[in-house]
């Protein structure tokens, strides 16, 4: 059980997350939807601990002062003050927005860097799994990450995150800028990952429609606050959500 | 023929001087301006261990390298970690440490040609009709071994791959459980050891002098700027460009223009191609 309660994040005086609570059970897929700047990435960075690093860097450079409040509990353990590397060790792995592939490493090397936390037996086993669900990567394994198409990069980013042996995977806008066909394939793989790897997943997206069928529960963020929450059926039946996110 | 052979030797010498600097910058975006000081310090430590402590030469070398690695790691751990992300402060602080080490050594009596390390193997040989002493061949061998070893390290070992990851995209590496501060300590230690190895194979060719520290720093910076900061391939290519340019200058113009070559190379690169030969700016933009 992964749970965040009452998360508040301030950039100086601007409220980026306003009292957001999110919960994800051990076998669930949770959706977080919202427009640009609604706070999706801030939420993902806060959950994965990257926000602590951003906070430190801003402080060093004399930039924005970032303040965080609230609590993040994972299997009964308080995560709020843990560094991102410690959270990754605990099983919380973020697949960041815009993929952030290592452009000068080959596909295989990207995956091997992802396996930093895994022992050699798990590495071999996960590598085989990644090449099964994302078959194109096997063919491209010698190509540089920077020379992949958007869809291939996204497969690589998710594969790389899998190599870190996540128990709670955070996917930040995995469908951004991809064609509907690729989006459909990725959504299918995300469900497979949950079913076959016993991995809980929180996925954020700007457009709810492609992801909606596979989620167990969803939250809708607006201006940093969670305004609607519910199961996918409830969300799809909600008239406000329908008009804002499904265009009907 | 002489130009070719001495050009290669000089180029590999430059590669050796620059590898450590390039590695640290590539991994942690930290311009380590104490690089030259660490270079001289290793030479001096080896001399101390050899002549004052009376260790066996190979042991003295290992001891000096280990000490330099620890000093480099400590530099990061105690000083540089506090000013991460502020490039100007990083330069000032690391240069200050370097200056303190170098001038401290000078004040402590390190001057003149009295401090020398013995060559690993005495004597010289003929190579295509050019006489080359064994120590210079060892320099070439050490350079090639280091380049090969480093390549193996960053592409086959977990630690090396993690260093490579953090050098390319720190935030992505953080999400995978790689700790940036720990990697920075590792890279500083490794970079210092590389500076030390360069010192130990190069000092037997002359004597241990404080000025070498400043010269090595200039050369390392020149090579890295021409090759593109943070790019390892670029650094090697740039070493060969500058290395041959220097040897040609020496044979056709005059010996004392050697350093000028490096400085001119910096200026020309900054004017014509500011990110260097293999600079990473705008080369591989992400595709959305």
Short mmCIF file of C-alpha atoms in Angstrom, two decimals:
data_model
loop_
_atom_site.label_atom_id
_atom_site.label_comp_id
_atom_site.label_asym_id
_atom_site.label_seq_id
_atom_site.Cartn_x
_atom_site.Cartn_y
_atom_site.Cartn_z
CA UNK A 1 0.00 0.00 0.00
CA UNK A 2 1.39 3.29 -1.15
CA UNK A 3 -0.24 6.34 0.29
CA UNK A 4 0.35 10.08 0.20
CA UNK A 5 -1.66 12.24 2.57
CA UNK A 6 -2.19 15.97 2.48
CA UNK A 7 0.70 16.79 0.17
CA UNK A 8 1.40 20.51 -0.08
CA UNK A 9 4.19 21.84 -2.30
CA UNK A 10 5.05 25.51 -2.58
CA UNK A 11 7.34 27.17 -5.11
CA UNK A 12 8.07 30.29 -3.09
CA UNK A 13 4.50 31.47 -2.42
CA UNK A 14 2.90 29.68 -5.33
CA UNK A 15 0.93 26.65 -4.32
CA UNK A 16 1.77 23.81 -6.74
CA UNK A 17 0.06 21.01 -4.83
CA UNK A 18 -2.79 21.78 -2.51
CA UNK A 19 -3.64 19.11 0.03
CA UNK A 20 -3.44 16.20 -2.43
CA UNK A 21 -3.98 12.68 -1.13
CA UNK A 22 -3.37 9.64 -3.32
CA UNK A 23 -3.52 5.95 -2.45
CA UNK A 24 -2.47 2.95 -4.50
CA UNK A 25 -3.01 -0.66 -3.47
CA UNK A 26 -0.44 -3.36 -4.15
CA UNK A 27 -2.12 -4.60 -7.35
CA UNK A 28 -3.76 -1.42 -8.57
CA UNK A 29 -3.33 0.98 -11.45
CA UNK A 30 -4.12 4.52 -10.39
CA UNK A 31 -4.65 7.37 -12.84
CA UNK A 32 -3.82 11.01 -12.21
CA UNK A 33 -5.29 13.34 -14.82
CA UNK A 34 -5.05 17.04 -15.33
CA UNK A 35 -4.18 19.78 -17.78
CA UNK A 36 -0.71 21.22 -18.22
CA UNK A 37 0.52 22.81 -14.98
CA UNK A 38 -2.18 21.13 -12.94
CA UNK A 39 0.54 19.63 -10.75
CA UNK A 40 0.95 16.13 -12.22
CA UNK A 41 4.71 16.24 -12.55
CA UNK A 42 5.11 18.03 -9.23
CA UNK A 43 3.13 15.19 -7.67
CA UNK A 44 5.26 12.54 -9.37
CA UNK A 45 8.51 14.27 -8.39
CA UNK A 46 7.30 14.59 -4.82
CA UNK A 47 6.27 10.93 -4.61
CA UNK A 48 9.59 9.72 -6.04
CA UNK A 49 11.73 12.09 -4.00
CA UNK A 50 13.20 13.90 -6.99
CA UNK A 51 11.61 17.04 -5.54
CA UNK A 52 14.10 16.85 -2.66
CA UNK A 53 16.91 17.00 -5.19
CA UNK A 54 15.28 19.87 -7.09
CA UNK A 55 14.78 21.65 -3.76
CA UNK A 56 18.43 21.20 -2.83
CA UNK A 57 19.64 22.45 -6.22
CA UNK A 58 17.38 25.50 -6.11
CA UNK A 59 18.59 26.28 -2.62
CA UNK A 60 22.25 25.99 -3.66
CA UNK A 61 21.71 28.19 -6.70
CA UNK A 62 19.74 30.72 -4.67
CA UNK A 63 16.64 30.08 -6.77
CA UNK A 64 13.09 29.36 -5.74
CA UNK A 65 12.47 28.18 -2.23
CA UNK A 66 10.50 24.95 -2.37
CA UNK A 67 8.54 23.81 0.67
CA UNK A 68 6.92 20.41 1.09
CA UNK A 69 4.36 19.28 3.64
CA UNK A 70 2.39 16.10 4.14
CA UNK A 71 3.32 12.48 4.41
CA UNK A 72 4.13 9.60 2.10
CA UNK A 73 3.68 6.16 3.60
CA UNK A 74 4.81 3.00 1.81
CA UNK A 75 4.06 -0.31 3.51
CA UNK A 76 3.88 1.44 6.85
CA UNK A 77 7.18 3.25 6.37
CA UNK A 78 7.50 7.04 6.23
CA UNK A 79 9.12 8.04 2.94
CA UNK A 80 8.81 11.82 3.02
CA UNK A 81 12.45 12.54 3.98
CA UNK A 82 14.09 9.66 2.12
CA UNK A 83 16.41 10.50 -0.77
CA UNK A 84 15.30 9.39 -4.24
CA UNK A 85 17.92 6.65 -4.30
CA UNK A 86 16.59 5.24 -1.00
CA UNK A 87 13.02 5.34 -2.29
CA UNK A 88 14.14 3.50 -5.42
CA UNK A 89 15.73 0.89 -3.19
CA UNK A 90 12.42 0.54 -1.36
CA UNK A 91 10.77 -0.15 -4.72
CA UNK A 92 9.36 3.25 -5.71
CA UNK A 93 10.69 3.94 -9.20
CA UNK A 94 9.75 6.89 -11.38
CA UNK A 95 9.72 6.79 -15.15
CA UNK A 96 10.10 10.52 -15.66
CA UNK A 97 8.25 12.94 -17.88
CA UNK A 98 9.71 13.23 -21.39
CA UNK A 99 11.39 9.85 -20.94
CA UNK A 100 14.91 11.17 -20.21
CA UNK A 101 16.67 8.40 -22.09
CA UNK A 102 20.47 8.38 -21.86
CA UNK A 103 21.04 9.63 -25.42
CA UNK A 104 24.67 8.58 -25.85
CA UNK A 105 24.21 5.05 -24.53
CA UNK A 106 22.85 2.18 -26.58
CA UNK A 107 19.46 0.69 -25.80
CA UNK A 108 21.10 -2.23 -24.02
CA UNK A 109 23.34 0.08 -22.01
CA UNK A 110 20.35 2.21 -20.99
CA UNK A 111 18.74 -0.92 -19.60
CA UNK A 112 21.95 -2.01 -17.86
CA UNK A 113 22.29 1.39 -16.18
CA UNK A 114 18.70 0.88 -15.03
CA UNK A 115 19.75 -2.39 -13.41
CA UNK A 116 22.01 -0.59 -10.92
CA UNK A 117 19.98 -1.89 -7.96
CA UNK A 118 19.39 -5.42 -9.27
CA UNK A 119 21.58 -8.50 -8.80
CA UNK A 120 22.79 -10.35 -11.89
CA UNK A 121 20.13 -13.07 -11.82
CA UNK A 122 17.29 -10.53 -11.64
CA UNK A 123 18.99 -8.38 -14.27
CA UNK A 124 19.07 -11.23 -16.78
CA UNK A 125 15.51 -12.23 -16.01
CA UNK A 126 14.13 -8.68 -16.25
CA UNK A 127 16.08 -7.98 -19.42
CA UNK A 128 14.44 -10.97 -21.05
CA UNK A 129 11.03 -9.77 -19.85
CA UNK A 130 11.59 -6.25 -21.22
CA UNK A 131 12.58 -7.69 -24.60
CA UNK A 132 9.41 -9.80 -24.58
CA UNK A 133 6.88 -7.06 -23.85
CA UNK A 134 8.75 -4.43 -25.87
CA UNK A 135 9.94 -6.62 -28.74
CA UNK A 136 11.21 -3.74 -30.93
CA UNK A 137 13.86 -2.94 -28.32
CA UNK A 138 15.58 -6.27 -28.88
CA UNK A 139 16.11 -5.50 -32.54
CA UNK A 140 17.37 -1.99 -31.67
CA UNK A 141 19.53 -3.02 -28.73
CA UNK A 142 22.75 -1.67 -30.32
CA UNK A 143 21.24 1.67 -31.36
CA UNK A 144 21.94 4.87 -29.42
CA UNK A 145 19.09 6.03 -27.21
CA UNK A 146 19.05 9.45 -28.85
CA UNK A 147 18.31 7.96 -32.24
CA UNK A 148 15.10 6.17 -31.28
CA UNK A 149 11.61 7.31 -32.22
CA UNK A 150 9.35 8.72 -29.53
CA UNK A 151 7.47 5.46 -29.05
CA UNK A 152 10.67 3.42 -28.88
CA UNK A 153 12.11 5.88 -26.38
CA UNK A 154 9.05 5.51 -24.20
CA UNK A 155 9.30 1.71 -24.30
CA UNK A 156 12.95 2.04 -23.35
CA UNK A 157 12.13 4.43 -20.51
CA UNK A 158 9.55 2.03 -19.05
CA UNK A 159 11.87 -0.93 -19.63
CA UNK A 160 14.71 0.91 -17.90
CA UNK A 161 12.46 1.65 -14.92
CA UNK A 162 11.49 -2.05 -14.79
CA UNK A 163 15.17 -2.99 -14.58
CA UNK A 164 15.30 -1.17 -11.24
CA UNK A 165 12.86 -3.81 -9.88
CA UNK A 166 9.98 -1.51 -8.96
CA UNK A 167 7.19 -2.57 -6.64
CA UNK A 168 5.49 0.80 -7.06
CA UNK A 169 6.01 2.21 -10.53
CA UNK A 170 5.30 5.88 -11.22
CA UNK A 171 4.73 6.70 -14.90
CA UNK A 172 4.72 10.41 -15.65
CA UNK A 173 2.90 11.13 -18.93
CA UNK A 174 4.01 7.97 -20.75
CA UNK A 175 1.80 8.68 -23.77
CA UNK A 176 2.93 12.26 -24.35
CA UNK A 177 3.28 13.03 -28.04
CA UNK A 178 2.73 9.49 -29.31
CA UNK A 179 0.45 8.29 -32.09
CA UNK A 180 -2.84 6.61 -31.12
CA UNK A 181 -1.55 3.22 -32.29
CA UNK A 182 1.54 3.41 -30.10
CA UNK A 183 -0.55 4.78 -27.23
CA UNK A 184 -2.84 1.75 -27.48
CA UNK A 185 0.12 -0.67 -27.44
CA UNK A 186 1.73 1.07 -24.46
CA UNK A 187 -1.49 1.08 -22.45
CA UNK A 188 -1.78 -2.64 -23.09
CA UNK A 189 1.80 -3.20 -21.91
CA UNK A 190 1.21 -1.12 -18.79
CA UNK A 191 -1.66 -3.41 -17.83
CA UNK A 192 0.48 -6.47 -18.60
CA UNK A 193 3.26 -5.16 -16.37
CA UNK A 194 0.82 -4.80 -13.49
CA UNK A 195 -0.59 -8.29 -14.05
CA UNK A 196 2.67 -10.15 -14.71
CA UNK A 197 5.17 -8.35 -12.46
CA UNK A 198 2.99 -7.70 -9.39
CA UNK A 199 3.79 -4.04 -9.73
CA UNK A 200 1.44 -1.33 -8.54
CA UNK A 201 1.35 1.60 -10.96
CA UNK A 202 0.44 5.25 -10.73
CA UNK A 203 0.15 6.78 -14.18
CA UNK A 204 -0.35 10.47 -14.92
CA UNK A 205 -1.75 11.70 -18.21
CA UNK A 206 -3.12 14.83 -19.73
CA UNK A 207 -5.74 12.99 -21.79
CA UNK A 208 -7.70 10.49 -19.77
CA UNK A 209 -9.32 8.57 -22.60
CA UNK A 210 -6.59 6.08 -23.60
CA UNK A 211 -5.68 5.15 -20.02
CA UNK A 212 -9.16 5.19 -18.51
CA UNK A 213 -10.07 1.56 -19.35
CA UNK A 214 -7.15 0.07 -17.38
CA UNK A 215 -7.24 2.15 -14.20
CA UNK A 216 -8.83 0.98 -10.96
CA UNK A 217 -9.16 4.42 -9.48
CA UNK A 218 -8.43 7.92 -10.73
CA UNK A 219 -7.85 11.43 -9.50
CA UNK A 220 -8.38 14.64 -11.40
CA UNK A 221 -6.08 17.51 -10.58
CA UNK A 222 -6.92 21.13 -11.22
CA UNK A 223 -4.60 23.95 -10.17
CA UNK A 224 -2.76 21.63 -7.84
CA UNK A 225 -5.81 20.29 -6.04
CA UNK A 226 -7.56 16.98 -6.44
CA UNK A 227 -11.08 18.00 -7.47
CA UNK A 228 -12.68 14.69 -8.41
CA UNK A 229 -11.76 11.12 -7.55
CA UNK A 230 -13.38 7.81 -8.25
CA UNK A 231 -13.27 4.48 -10.03
CA UNK A 232 -13.05 4.62 -13.79
CA UNK A 233 -16.79 4.05 -14.11
CA UNK A 234 -17.57 6.86 -11.68
CA UNK A 235 -15.19 9.21 -13.48
CA UNK A 236 -16.65 8.43 -16.87
CA UNK A 237 -20.18 8.96 -15.59
CA UNK A 238 -19.34 12.29 -14.00
CA UNK A 239 -20.69 15.02 -16.34
CA UNK A 240 -17.93 17.54 -15.51
CA UNK A 241 -15.24 14.99 -16.20
CA UNK A 242 -16.93 13.89 -19.40
CA UNK A 243 -17.10 17.38 -20.80
CA UNK A 244 -13.55 18.32 -19.74
CA UNK A 245 -11.70 15.09 -20.56
CA UNK A 246 -13.78 13.20 -23.09
CA UNK A 247 -15.16 16.04 -25.10
CA UNK A 248 -18.76 14.87 -25.04
CA UNK B 1 59.37 9.82 -38.52
CA UNK B 2 60.60 11.61 -35.44
CA UNK B 3 57.60 13.92 -35.65
CA UNK B 4 55.20 10.99 -35.86
CA UNK B 5 56.68 9.09 -32.93
CA UNK B 6 57.14 12.06 -30.66
CA UNK B 7 53.76 13.39 -31.76
CA UNK B 8 52.11 10.18 -30.60
CA UNK B 9 54.03 10.21 -27.33
CA UNK B 10 53.14 13.85 -26.70
CA UNK B 11 49.49 13.26 -27.58
CA UNK B 12 49.19 10.36 -25.18
CA UNK B 13 50.93 12.43 -22.53
CA UNK B 14 48.21 15.06 -22.96
CA UNK B 15 45.49 12.41 -22.85
CA UNK B 16 46.91 11.15 -19.56
CA UNK B 17 46.96 14.67 -18.13
CA UNK B 18 43.39 15.37 -19.23
CA UNK B 19 41.59 12.06 -18.54
CA UNK B 20 41.00 12.68 -14.85
CA UNK B 21 39.76 16.23 -15.37
CA UNK B 22 37.47 15.10 -18.17
CA UNK B 23 36.07 12.20 -16.14
CA UNK B 24 35.21 14.34 -13.12
CA UNK B 25 33.62 17.03 -15.27
CA UNK B 26 31.73 14.49 -17.34
CA UNK B 27 30.25 12.75 -14.33
CA UNK B 28 29.64 15.54 -11.85
CA UNK B 29 29.81 18.72 -13.95
CA UNK B 30 32.54 19.76 -11.54
CA UNK B 31 35.48 21.64 -13.02
CA UNK B 32 38.21 20.33 -10.78
CA UNK B 33 40.81 23.09 -10.89
CA UNK B 34 42.84 21.31 -8.24
CA UNK B 35 43.67 18.70 -10.88
CA UNK B 36 47.21 19.98 -11.44
CA UNK B 37 47.85 20.17 -7.72
CA UNK B 38 46.77 16.57 -7.24
CA UNK B 39 49.15 15.67 -10.05
CA UNK B 40 52.16 17.26 -8.35
CA UNK B 41 51.04 16.03 -4.94
CA UNK B 42 51.04 12.40 -6.09
CA UNK B 43 54.56 12.80 -7.43
CA UNK B 44 55.71 14.31 -4.15
CA UNK B 45 53.94 11.65 -2.06
CA UNK B 46 55.56 8.92 -4.11
CA UNK B 47 58.94 10.61 -3.61
CA UNK B 48 58.32 10.82 0.16
CA UNK B 49 57.27 7.19 0.42
CA UNK B 50 60.21 6.11 -1.68
CA UNK B 51 62.98 8.17 -0.11
CA UNK B 52 61.83 9.08 3.40
CA UNK B 53 59.74 6.07 4.35
CA UNK B 54 61.95 3.79 2.32
CA UNK B 55 59.23 1.76 0.64
CA UNK B 56 59.85 -0.48 -2.31
CA UNK B 57 59.13 1.52 -5.54
CA UNK B 58 55.91 -0.31 -6.66
CA UNK B 59 54.56 -0.08 -3.10
CA UNK B 60 55.37 3.63 -2.96
CA UNK B 61 53.44 4.09 -6.21
CA UNK B 62 50.39 2.23 -4.94
CA UNK B 63 50.54 4.10 -1.64
CA UNK B 64 50.79 7.49 -3.33
CA UNK B 65 47.86 6.71 -5.63
CA UNK B 66 45.71 5.50 -2.74
CA UNK B 67 46.49 8.65 -0.73
CA UNK B 68 45.68 10.89 -3.69
CA UNK B 69 42.39 9.09 -4.23
CA UNK B 70 41.47 9.62 -0.59
CA UNK B 71 42.47 13.29 -0.74
CA UNK B 72 40.36 13.79 -3.87
CA UNK B 73 37.35 12.12 -2.28
CA UNK B 74 37.82 14.13 0.91
CA UNK B 75 38.01 17.34 -1.12
CA UNK B 76 34.58 16.62 -2.49
CA UNK B 77 33.14 15.30 0.72
CA UNK B 78 34.24 18.14 2.97
CA UNK B 79 34.38 21.18 0.68
CA UNK B 80 32.92 20.87 -2.78
CA UNK B 81 29.66 19.18 -1.74
CA UNK B 82 28.62 22.43 -0.08
CA UNK B 83 28.78 24.45 -3.27
CA UNK B 84 27.42 21.99 -5.81
CA UNK B 85 25.59 23.58 -8.71
CA UNK B 86 27.41 26.92 -8.48
CA UNK B 87 30.04 26.62 -11.25
CA UNK B 88 31.94 29.81 -10.39
CA UNK B 89 32.22 28.84 -6.74
CA UNK B 90 33.28 25.34 -7.70
CA UNK B 91 36.08 26.74 -9.84
CA UNK B 92 37.18 29.19 -7.16
CA UNK B 93 37.06 26.65 -4.34
CA UNK B 94 38.83 23.87 -6.22
CA UNK B 95 41.43 26.30 -7.56
CA UNK B 96 41.98 27.63 -4.05
CA UNK B 97 42.56 24.12 -2.74
CA UNK B 98 44.93 23.46 -5.63
CA UNK B 99 46.77 26.71 -5.00
CA UNK B 100 47.07 25.89 -1.31
CA UNK B 101 48.50 22.47 -2.10
CA UNK B 102 50.96 23.73 -4.72
CA UNK B 103 52.18 26.81 -2.89
CA UNK B 104 52.23 24.83 0.35
CA UNK B 105 54.57 22.35 -1.32
CA UNK B 106 56.75 25.20 -2.62
CA UNK B 107 56.85 26.78 0.83
CA UNK B 108 57.68 23.39 2.26
CA UNK B 109 60.76 23.26 0.07
CA UNK B 110 59.68 21.62 -3.17
CA UNK B 111 61.78 23.50 -5.69
CA UNK B 112 64.60 23.05 -8.11
CA UNK B 113 65.61 19.78 -9.70
CA UNK B 114 66.38 17.93 -6.49
CA UNK B 115 63.19 15.88 -6.32
CA UNK B 116 63.13 13.15 -8.92
CA UNK B 117 61.51 9.80 -9.35
CA UNK B 118 63.58 7.09 -10.98
CA UNK B 119 62.35 5.82 -14.37
CA UNK B 120 60.70 2.40 -14.26
CA UNK B 121 63.22 1.01 -16.72
CA UNK B 122 66.48 2.79 -17.57
CA UNK B 123 67.82 3.14 -21.07
CA UNK B 124 66.46 3.70 -24.52
CA UNK B 125 65.83 1.91 -27.75
CA UNK B 126 65.61 2.56 -31.48
CA UNK B 127 62.17 2.74 -33.04
CA UNK B 128 62.15 3.17 -36.84
CA UNK B 129 65.53 4.83 -36.51
CA UNK B 130 64.42 7.24 -33.79
CA UNK B 131 65.84 6.84 -30.32
CA UNK B 132 63.14 6.66 -27.65
CA UNK B 133 63.77 5.97 -23.99
CA UNK B 134 61.85 3.18 -22.31
CA UNK B 135 60.05 5.51 -19.90
CA UNK B 136 58.36 7.25 -22.85
CA UNK B 137 57.22 3.88 -24.15
CA UNK B 138 55.83 3.17 -20.70
CA UNK B 139 53.94 6.46 -20.91
CA UNK B 140 52.37 5.33 -24.17
CA UNK B 141 51.55 1.90 -22.75
CA UNK B 142 50.07 3.41 -19.60
CA UNK B 143 47.97 5.80 -21.66
CA UNK B 144 46.61 3.07 -23.88
CA UNK B 145 45.98 0.78 -20.91
CA UNK B 146 44.13 3.52 -19.06
CA UNK B 147 41.96 4.39 -22.04
CA UNK B 148 41.13 0.71 -22.54
CA UNK B 149 40.63 0.08 -18.83
CA UNK B 150 38.41 3.10 -18.44
CA UNK B 151 36.34 2.03 -21.42
CA UNK B 152 35.88 -1.44 -19.92
CA UNK B 153 35.07 0.09 -16.54
CA UNK B 154 32.33 2.40 -17.80
CA UNK B 155 30.72 -0.11 -20.12
CA UNK B 156 30.95 -3.35 -18.15
CA UNK B 157 30.84 -2.66 -14.41
CA UNK B 158 27.86 -1.53 -12.41
CA UNK B 159 29.69 1.41 -10.89
CA UNK B 160 31.01 2.51 -14.26
CA UNK B 161 27.58 2.29 -15.87
CA UNK B 162 26.12 4.31 -13.02
CA UNK B 163 28.79 6.97 -13.57
CA UNK B 164 27.93 7.02 -17.25
CA UNK B 165 24.24 7.35 -16.47
CA UNK B 166 24.66 10.23 -14.09
CA UNK B 167 26.97 11.98 -16.55
CA UNK B 168 24.24 11.94 -19.20
CA UNK B 169 21.14 12.72 -17.21
CA UNK B 170 21.40 13.17 -13.48
CA UNK B 171 17.68 13.23 -12.80
CA UNK B 172 17.01 10.05 -14.78
CA UNK B 173 19.85 8.34 -12.91
CA UNK B 174 18.38 9.45 -9.58
CA UNK B 175 15.08 7.74 -10.40
CA UNK B 176 16.98 4.49 -10.90
CA UNK B 177 18.46 4.51 -7.42
CA UNK B 178 21.85 6.00 -8.31
CA UNK B 179 23.00 8.45 -5.63
CA UNK B 180 24.56 11.55 -7.16
CA UNK B 181 26.65 12.57 -4.16
CA UNK B 182 28.17 9.12 -3.81
CA UNK B 183 28.94 9.04 -7.54
CA UNK B 184 30.57 12.45 -7.29
CA UNK B 185 32.84 11.18 -4.49
CA UNK B 186 33.70 8.12 -6.59
CA UNK B 187 34.42 10.25 -9.65
CA UNK B 188 36.62 12.66 -7.67
CA UNK B 189 38.58 9.77 -6.19
CA UNK B 190 38.93 8.14 -9.58
CA UNK B 191 39.83 11.42 -11.27
CA UNK B 192 42.50 12.08 -8.66
CA UNK B 193 43.94 8.62 -9.11
CA UNK B 194 44.05 9.21 -12.87
CA UNK B 195 45.91 12.48 -12.29
CA UNK B 196 48.23 10.53 -10.01
CA UNK B 197 48.91 7.81 -12.55
CA UNK B 198 49.76 10.48 -15.12
CA UNK B 199 52.15 12.06 -12.61
CA UNK B 200 53.87 8.82 -11.77
CA UNK B 201 54.60 7.85 -15.35
CA UNK B 202 55.50 11.38 -16.46
CA UNK B 203 57.61 12.69 -13.55
CA UNK B 204 60.48 10.23 -14.11
CA UNK B 205 61.08 12.09 -17.40
CA UNK B 206 61.99 15.25 -15.50
CA UNK B 207 61.88 16.40 -11.93
CA UNK B 208 58.98 17.12 -9.59
CA UNK B 209 58.36 20.84 -9.73
CA UNK B 210 55.46 22.99 -8.59
CA UNK B 211 55.14 24.63 -12.01
CA UNK B 212 54.13 21.27 -13.51
CA UNK B 213 50.87 21.59 -11.59
CA UNK B 214 49.87 24.78 -13.38
CA UNK B 215 51.01 23.47 -16.72
CA UNK B 216 49.05 20.22 -16.38
CA UNK B 217 45.96 22.18 -15.43
CA UNK B 218 46.27 24.41 -18.50
CA UNK B 219 46.80 21.39 -20.74
CA UNK B 220 43.88 19.47 -19.22
CA UNK B 221 41.56 22.46 -19.60
CA UNK B 222 42.75 23.07 -23.17
CA UNK B 223 42.21 19.45 -24.18
CA UNK B 224 38.78 19.33 -22.58
CA UNK B 225 37.60 22.60 -24.13
CA UNK B 226 38.81 21.66 -27.61
CA UNK B 227 37.32 18.17 -27.33
CA UNK B 228 34.07 19.33 -25.81
CA UNK B 229 33.68 19.46 -22.04
CA UNK B 230 32.63 16.14 -20.60
CA UNK B 231 33.21 14.14 -23.77
CA UNK B 232 35.78 11.38 -23.37
CA UNK B 233 36.17 10.65 -27.07
CA UNK B 234 36.52 14.36 -27.69
CA UNK B 235 39.28 14.62 -25.09
CA UNK B 236 41.29 11.85 -26.74
CA UNK B 237 40.89 13.34 -30.22
CA UNK B 238 41.76 16.81 -28.94
CA UNK B 239 44.89 15.42 -27.25
CA UNK B 240 46.08 14.17 -30.61
CA UNK B 241 45.29 17.46 -32.35
CA UNK B 242 47.06 19.59 -29.76
CA UNK B 243 49.80 17.00 -29.25
CA UNK B 244 50.79 16.96 -32.91
CA UNK B 245 50.37 20.72 -33.23
CA UNK B 246 52.82 21.14 -30.37
CA UNK B 247 55.40 18.80 -31.84
CA UNK B 248 55.14 20.52 -35.21
CA UNK B 249 55.59 23.88 -33.50
CA UNK B 250 58.63 22.62 -31.67
CA UNK B 251 60.27 21.27 -34.81
CA UNK B 252 59.45 24.14 -37.16
CA UNK B 253 59.12 27.25 -34.97
CA UNK B 254 60.52 27.20 -31.45
CA UNK B 255 60.29 25.14 -28.27
CA UNK B 256 58.90 27.85 -26.06
CA UNK B 257 55.75 28.24 -28.22
CA UNK B 258 54.48 24.88 -26.93
CA UNK B 259 52.11 26.26 -24.31
CA UNK B 260 50.97 28.97 -26.69
CA UNK B 261 49.64 26.25 -28.98
CA UNK B 262 47.30 25.00 -26.27
CA UNK B 263 46.09 28.50 -25.46
CA UNK B 264 45.54 29.36 -29.12
CA UNK B 265 43.58 26.12 -29.45
CA UNK B 266 41.28 27.22 -26.61
CA UNK B 267 40.70 30.62 -28.20
CA UNK B 268 40.08 29.22 -31.69
CA UNK B 269 37.65 26.61 -30.34
CA UNK B 270 35.71 29.12 -28.29
CA UNK B 271 35.37 31.41 -31.30
CA UNK B 272 34.51 28.84 -33.96
CA UNK B 273 32.78 26.02 -32.09
CA UNK B 274 32.09 26.95 -28.47
CA UNK B 275 30.83 23.51 -27.44
CA UNK B 276 34.02 21.81 -28.66
CA UNK B 277 34.51 19.05 -31.22
CA UNK B 278 32.25 16.58 -29.41
CA UNK B 279 30.28 19.07 -27.32
CA UNK B 280 26.92 17.78 -26.27
CA UNK B 281 24.98 20.97 -26.89
CA UNK B 282 22.19 20.58 -29.40
CA UNK B 283 23.65 17.43 -30.93
CA UNK B 284 21.14 14.85 -29.81
CA UNK B 285 18.03 16.72 -28.87
CA UNK B 286 15.27 14.55 -27.51
CA UNK B 287 12.49 13.72 -29.89
CA UNK B 288 8.96 14.38 -28.76
#
